[in-house]
Tab-separated table of C-alpha atoms in Angstrom:
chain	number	residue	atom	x	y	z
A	13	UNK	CA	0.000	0.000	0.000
A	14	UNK	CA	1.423	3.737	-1.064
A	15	UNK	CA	-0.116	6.783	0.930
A	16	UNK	CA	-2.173	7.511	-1.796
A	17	UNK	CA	-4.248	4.310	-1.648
A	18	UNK	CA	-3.770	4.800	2.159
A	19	UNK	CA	-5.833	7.579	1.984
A	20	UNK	CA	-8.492	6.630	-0.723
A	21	UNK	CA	-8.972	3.438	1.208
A	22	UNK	CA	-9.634	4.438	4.769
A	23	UNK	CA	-13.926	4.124	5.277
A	24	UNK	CA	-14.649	8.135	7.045
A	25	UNK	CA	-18.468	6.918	6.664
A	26	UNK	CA	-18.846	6.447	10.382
A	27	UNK	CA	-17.019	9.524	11.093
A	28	UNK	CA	-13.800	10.150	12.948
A	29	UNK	CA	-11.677	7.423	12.929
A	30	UNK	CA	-9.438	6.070	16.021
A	31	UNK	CA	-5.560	6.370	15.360
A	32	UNK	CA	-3.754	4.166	17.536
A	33	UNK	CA	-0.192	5.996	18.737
A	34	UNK	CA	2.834	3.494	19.409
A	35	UNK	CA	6.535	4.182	20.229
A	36	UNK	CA	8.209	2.643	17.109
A	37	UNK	CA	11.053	2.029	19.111
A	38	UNK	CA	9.735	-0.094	22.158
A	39	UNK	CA	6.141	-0.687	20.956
A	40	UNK	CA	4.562	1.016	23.634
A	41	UNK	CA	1.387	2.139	23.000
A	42	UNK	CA	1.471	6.017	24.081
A	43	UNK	CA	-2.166	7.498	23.227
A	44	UNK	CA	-5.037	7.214	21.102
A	45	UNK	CA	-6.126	10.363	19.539
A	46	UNK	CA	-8.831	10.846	16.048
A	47	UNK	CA	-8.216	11.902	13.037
A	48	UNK	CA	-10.894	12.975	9.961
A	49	UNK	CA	-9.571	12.899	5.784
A	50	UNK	CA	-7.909	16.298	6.357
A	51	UNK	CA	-6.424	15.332	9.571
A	52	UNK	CA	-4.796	12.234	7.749
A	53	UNK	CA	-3.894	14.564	4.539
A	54	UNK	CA	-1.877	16.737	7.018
A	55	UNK	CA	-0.403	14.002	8.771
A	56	UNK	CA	1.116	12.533	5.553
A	57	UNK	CA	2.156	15.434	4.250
A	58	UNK	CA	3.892	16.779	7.326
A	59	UNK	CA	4.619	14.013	8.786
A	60	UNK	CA	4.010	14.611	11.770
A	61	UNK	CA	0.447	13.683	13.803
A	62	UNK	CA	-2.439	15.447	13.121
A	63	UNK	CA	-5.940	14.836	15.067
A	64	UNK	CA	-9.245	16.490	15.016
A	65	UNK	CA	-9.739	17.105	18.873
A	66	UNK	CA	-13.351	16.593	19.605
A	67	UNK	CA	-13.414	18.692	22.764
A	68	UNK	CA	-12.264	21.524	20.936
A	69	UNK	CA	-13.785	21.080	17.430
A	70	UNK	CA	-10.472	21.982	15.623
A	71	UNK	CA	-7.451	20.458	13.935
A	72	UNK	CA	-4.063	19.650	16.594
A	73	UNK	CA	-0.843	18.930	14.942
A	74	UNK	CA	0.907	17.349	18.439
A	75	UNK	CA	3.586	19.125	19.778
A	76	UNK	CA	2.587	22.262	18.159
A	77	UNK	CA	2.441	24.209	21.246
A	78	UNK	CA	4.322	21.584	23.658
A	79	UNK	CA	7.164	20.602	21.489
A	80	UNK	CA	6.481	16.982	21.587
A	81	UNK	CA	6.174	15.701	18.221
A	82	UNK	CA	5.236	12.508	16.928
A	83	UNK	CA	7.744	11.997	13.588
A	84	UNK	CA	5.652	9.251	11.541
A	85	UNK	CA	7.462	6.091	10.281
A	86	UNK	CA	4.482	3.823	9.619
A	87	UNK	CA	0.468	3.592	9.145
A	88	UNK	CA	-1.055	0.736	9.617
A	89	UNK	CA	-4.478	0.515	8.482
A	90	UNK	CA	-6.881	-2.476	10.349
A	91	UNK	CA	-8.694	-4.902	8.337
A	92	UNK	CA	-12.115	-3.366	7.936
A	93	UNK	CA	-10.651	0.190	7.562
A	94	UNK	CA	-11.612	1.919	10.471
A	95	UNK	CA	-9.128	1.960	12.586
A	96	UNK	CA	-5.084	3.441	12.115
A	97	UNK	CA	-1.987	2.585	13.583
A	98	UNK	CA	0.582	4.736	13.685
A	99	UNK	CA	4.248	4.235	14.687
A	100	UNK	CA	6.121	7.201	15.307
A	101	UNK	CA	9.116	8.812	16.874
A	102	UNK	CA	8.078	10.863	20.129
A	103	UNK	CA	9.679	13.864	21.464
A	104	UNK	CA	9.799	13.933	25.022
A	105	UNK	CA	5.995	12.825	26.371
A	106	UNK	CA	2.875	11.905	24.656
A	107	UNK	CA	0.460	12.680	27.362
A	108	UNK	CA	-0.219	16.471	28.598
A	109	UNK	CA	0.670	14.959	32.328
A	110	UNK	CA	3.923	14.792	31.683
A	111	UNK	CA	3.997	10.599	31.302
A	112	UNK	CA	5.140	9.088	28.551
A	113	UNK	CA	2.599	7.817	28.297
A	114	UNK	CA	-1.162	8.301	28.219
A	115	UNK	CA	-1.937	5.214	29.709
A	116	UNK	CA	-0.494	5.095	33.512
A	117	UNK	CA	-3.515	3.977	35.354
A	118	UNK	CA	-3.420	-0.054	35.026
A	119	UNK	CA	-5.428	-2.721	36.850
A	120	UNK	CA	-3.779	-6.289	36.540
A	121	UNK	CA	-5.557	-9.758	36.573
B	176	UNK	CA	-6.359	1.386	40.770
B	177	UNK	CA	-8.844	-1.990	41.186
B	178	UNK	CA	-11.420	-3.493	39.172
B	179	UNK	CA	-14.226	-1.633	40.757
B	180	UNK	CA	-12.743	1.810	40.844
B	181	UNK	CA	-11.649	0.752	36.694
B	182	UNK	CA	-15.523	0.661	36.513
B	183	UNK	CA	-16.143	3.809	37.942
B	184	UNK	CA	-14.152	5.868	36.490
B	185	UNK	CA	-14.161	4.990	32.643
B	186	UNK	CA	-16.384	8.218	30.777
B	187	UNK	CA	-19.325	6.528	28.670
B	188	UNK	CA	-20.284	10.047	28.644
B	189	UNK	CA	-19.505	10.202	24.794
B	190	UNK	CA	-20.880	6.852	23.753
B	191	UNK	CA	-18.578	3.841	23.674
B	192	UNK	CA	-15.381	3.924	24.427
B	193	UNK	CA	-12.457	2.205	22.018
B	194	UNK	CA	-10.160	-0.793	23.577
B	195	UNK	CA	-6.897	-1.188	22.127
B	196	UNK	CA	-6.562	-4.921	22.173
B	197	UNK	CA	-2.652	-5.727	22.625
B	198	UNK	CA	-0.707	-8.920	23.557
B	199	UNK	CA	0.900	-9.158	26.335
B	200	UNK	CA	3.587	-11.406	25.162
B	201	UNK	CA	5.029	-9.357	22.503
B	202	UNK	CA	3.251	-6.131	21.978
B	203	UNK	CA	1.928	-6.368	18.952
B	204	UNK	CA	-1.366	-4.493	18.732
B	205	UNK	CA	-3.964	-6.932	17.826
B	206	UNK	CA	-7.079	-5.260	17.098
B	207	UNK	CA	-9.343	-2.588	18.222
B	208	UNK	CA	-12.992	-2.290	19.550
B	209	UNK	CA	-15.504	-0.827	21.508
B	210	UNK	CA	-17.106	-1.068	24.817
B	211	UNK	CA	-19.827	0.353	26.953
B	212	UNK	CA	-20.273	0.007	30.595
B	213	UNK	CA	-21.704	-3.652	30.526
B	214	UNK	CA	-19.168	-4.985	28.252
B	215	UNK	CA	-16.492	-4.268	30.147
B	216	UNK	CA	-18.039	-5.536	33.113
B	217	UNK	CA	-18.233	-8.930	31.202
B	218	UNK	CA	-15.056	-8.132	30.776
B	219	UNK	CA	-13.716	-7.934	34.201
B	220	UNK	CA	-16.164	-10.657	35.450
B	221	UNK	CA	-15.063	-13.776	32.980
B	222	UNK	CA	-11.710	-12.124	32.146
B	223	UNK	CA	-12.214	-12.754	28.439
B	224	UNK	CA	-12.662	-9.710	26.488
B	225	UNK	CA	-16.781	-8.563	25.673
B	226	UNK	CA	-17.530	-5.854	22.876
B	227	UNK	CA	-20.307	-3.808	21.751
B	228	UNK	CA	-20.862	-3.952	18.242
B	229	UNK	CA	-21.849	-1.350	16.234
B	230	UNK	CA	-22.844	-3.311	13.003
B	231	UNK	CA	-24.535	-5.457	14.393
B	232	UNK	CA	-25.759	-4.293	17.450
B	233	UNK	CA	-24.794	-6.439	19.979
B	234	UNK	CA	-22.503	-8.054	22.810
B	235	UNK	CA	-20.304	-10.106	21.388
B	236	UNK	CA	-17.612	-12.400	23.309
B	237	UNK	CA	-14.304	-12.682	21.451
B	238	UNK	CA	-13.697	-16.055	21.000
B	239	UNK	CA	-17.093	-17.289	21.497
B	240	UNK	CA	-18.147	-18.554	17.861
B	241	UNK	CA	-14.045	-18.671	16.443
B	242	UNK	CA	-12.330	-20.419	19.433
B	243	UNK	CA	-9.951	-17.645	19.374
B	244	UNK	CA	-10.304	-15.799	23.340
B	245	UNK	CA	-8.461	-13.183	24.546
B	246	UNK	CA	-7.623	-13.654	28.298
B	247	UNK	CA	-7.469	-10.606	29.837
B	248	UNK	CA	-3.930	-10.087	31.523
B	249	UNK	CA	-4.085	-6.053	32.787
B	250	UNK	CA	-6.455	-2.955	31.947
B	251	UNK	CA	-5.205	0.124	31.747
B	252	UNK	CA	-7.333	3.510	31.370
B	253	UNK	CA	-5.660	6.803	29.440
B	254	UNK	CA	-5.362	9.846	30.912
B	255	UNK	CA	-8.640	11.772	30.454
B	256	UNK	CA	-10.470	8.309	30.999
B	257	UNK	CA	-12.040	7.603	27.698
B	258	UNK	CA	-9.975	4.957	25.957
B	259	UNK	CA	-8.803	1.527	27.434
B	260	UNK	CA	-5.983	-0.193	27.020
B	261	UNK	CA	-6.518	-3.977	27.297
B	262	UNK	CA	-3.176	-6.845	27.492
B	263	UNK	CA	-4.431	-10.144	26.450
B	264	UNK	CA	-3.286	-13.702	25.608
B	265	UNK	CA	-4.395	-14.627	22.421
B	266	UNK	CA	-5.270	-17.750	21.216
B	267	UNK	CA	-5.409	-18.275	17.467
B	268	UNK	CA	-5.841	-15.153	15.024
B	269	UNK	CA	-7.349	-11.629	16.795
B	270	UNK	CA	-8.362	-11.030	12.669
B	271	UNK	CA	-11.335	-12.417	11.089
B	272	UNK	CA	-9.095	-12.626	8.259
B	273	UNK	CA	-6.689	-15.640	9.860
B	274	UNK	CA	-3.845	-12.748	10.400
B	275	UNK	CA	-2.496	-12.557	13.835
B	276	UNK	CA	-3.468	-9.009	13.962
B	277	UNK	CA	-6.164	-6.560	12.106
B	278	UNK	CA	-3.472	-4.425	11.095
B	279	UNK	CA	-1.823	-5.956	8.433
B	280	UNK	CA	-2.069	-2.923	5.654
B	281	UNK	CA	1.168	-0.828	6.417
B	282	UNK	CA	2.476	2.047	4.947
B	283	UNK	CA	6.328	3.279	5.414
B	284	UNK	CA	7.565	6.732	5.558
């Protein structure tokens, strides 16, 4: 898959779609943000992350105002389209807490 | 955090919330759906992983029809509460496809 076909192939029909954030070097899964066509457009052109932040009803590149930028080295798309994956390169932390991660709250079994 | 605080805390305030499904032996992100408030009590009660799904409308118990469960290892919850983060051993394929994981469609940059 090229980014064109990338972006022609992604299904928008249900609205945003989830992008999954992970560390390309260790894997670890750092946030989970959405992203519309546009959002996606910017993010491969730039590449760097793009979302549409539904709180805020506007476009976030990450790290605009924090510095923390997500360089993009892969998309993954999931088997019925809805869904991304994306592996990138993170300056300094993900979350707005200061972890590295978004997810720091865990309950094991 | 515990199961029952897990519970309280997640926001269904914005409909269903999406689980990352990873596995806990290597990573790998597996597949992503949703859940609502009883699903992931299934969840946490039979430690198998329960969905809502929005196609068809219903509960639906990984595993149940394929063979192919996901035992639930850890929960985590992200930072603003609205997207979960769920380690699992995998039997079989997470994919309806046969792949190991939904996200088999990659793109380099």
């Amino acid at each position: 898959m090229d980014e064109r076909i990338l972006l022609e192939t992604v299904d928008f029909s249900k609205g945003l779609v989830p992008a999954i954030i992970i560390d390309v070097e260790n894997k670890d899964v750092l946030m989970l943000a959405y992203m519309n066509n546009e959002a996606l457009k910017r993010t491969i052109d730039t590449k760097t992350t793009w979302f549409w932040s539904r709180s805020r009803n506007e476009y976030w590149n990450k790290g605009a105002t924090s510095g923390h930028f997500q360089y993009v080295k892969a998309i993954s798309l999931d088997c019925d389209n809805d869904t991304l994956l994306v592996e990138v390169k993170q300056l300094g932390a993900a979350c707005h807490t200061g972890n590295r991660s978004c997810f720091f709250k865990k309950v094991n079994f």
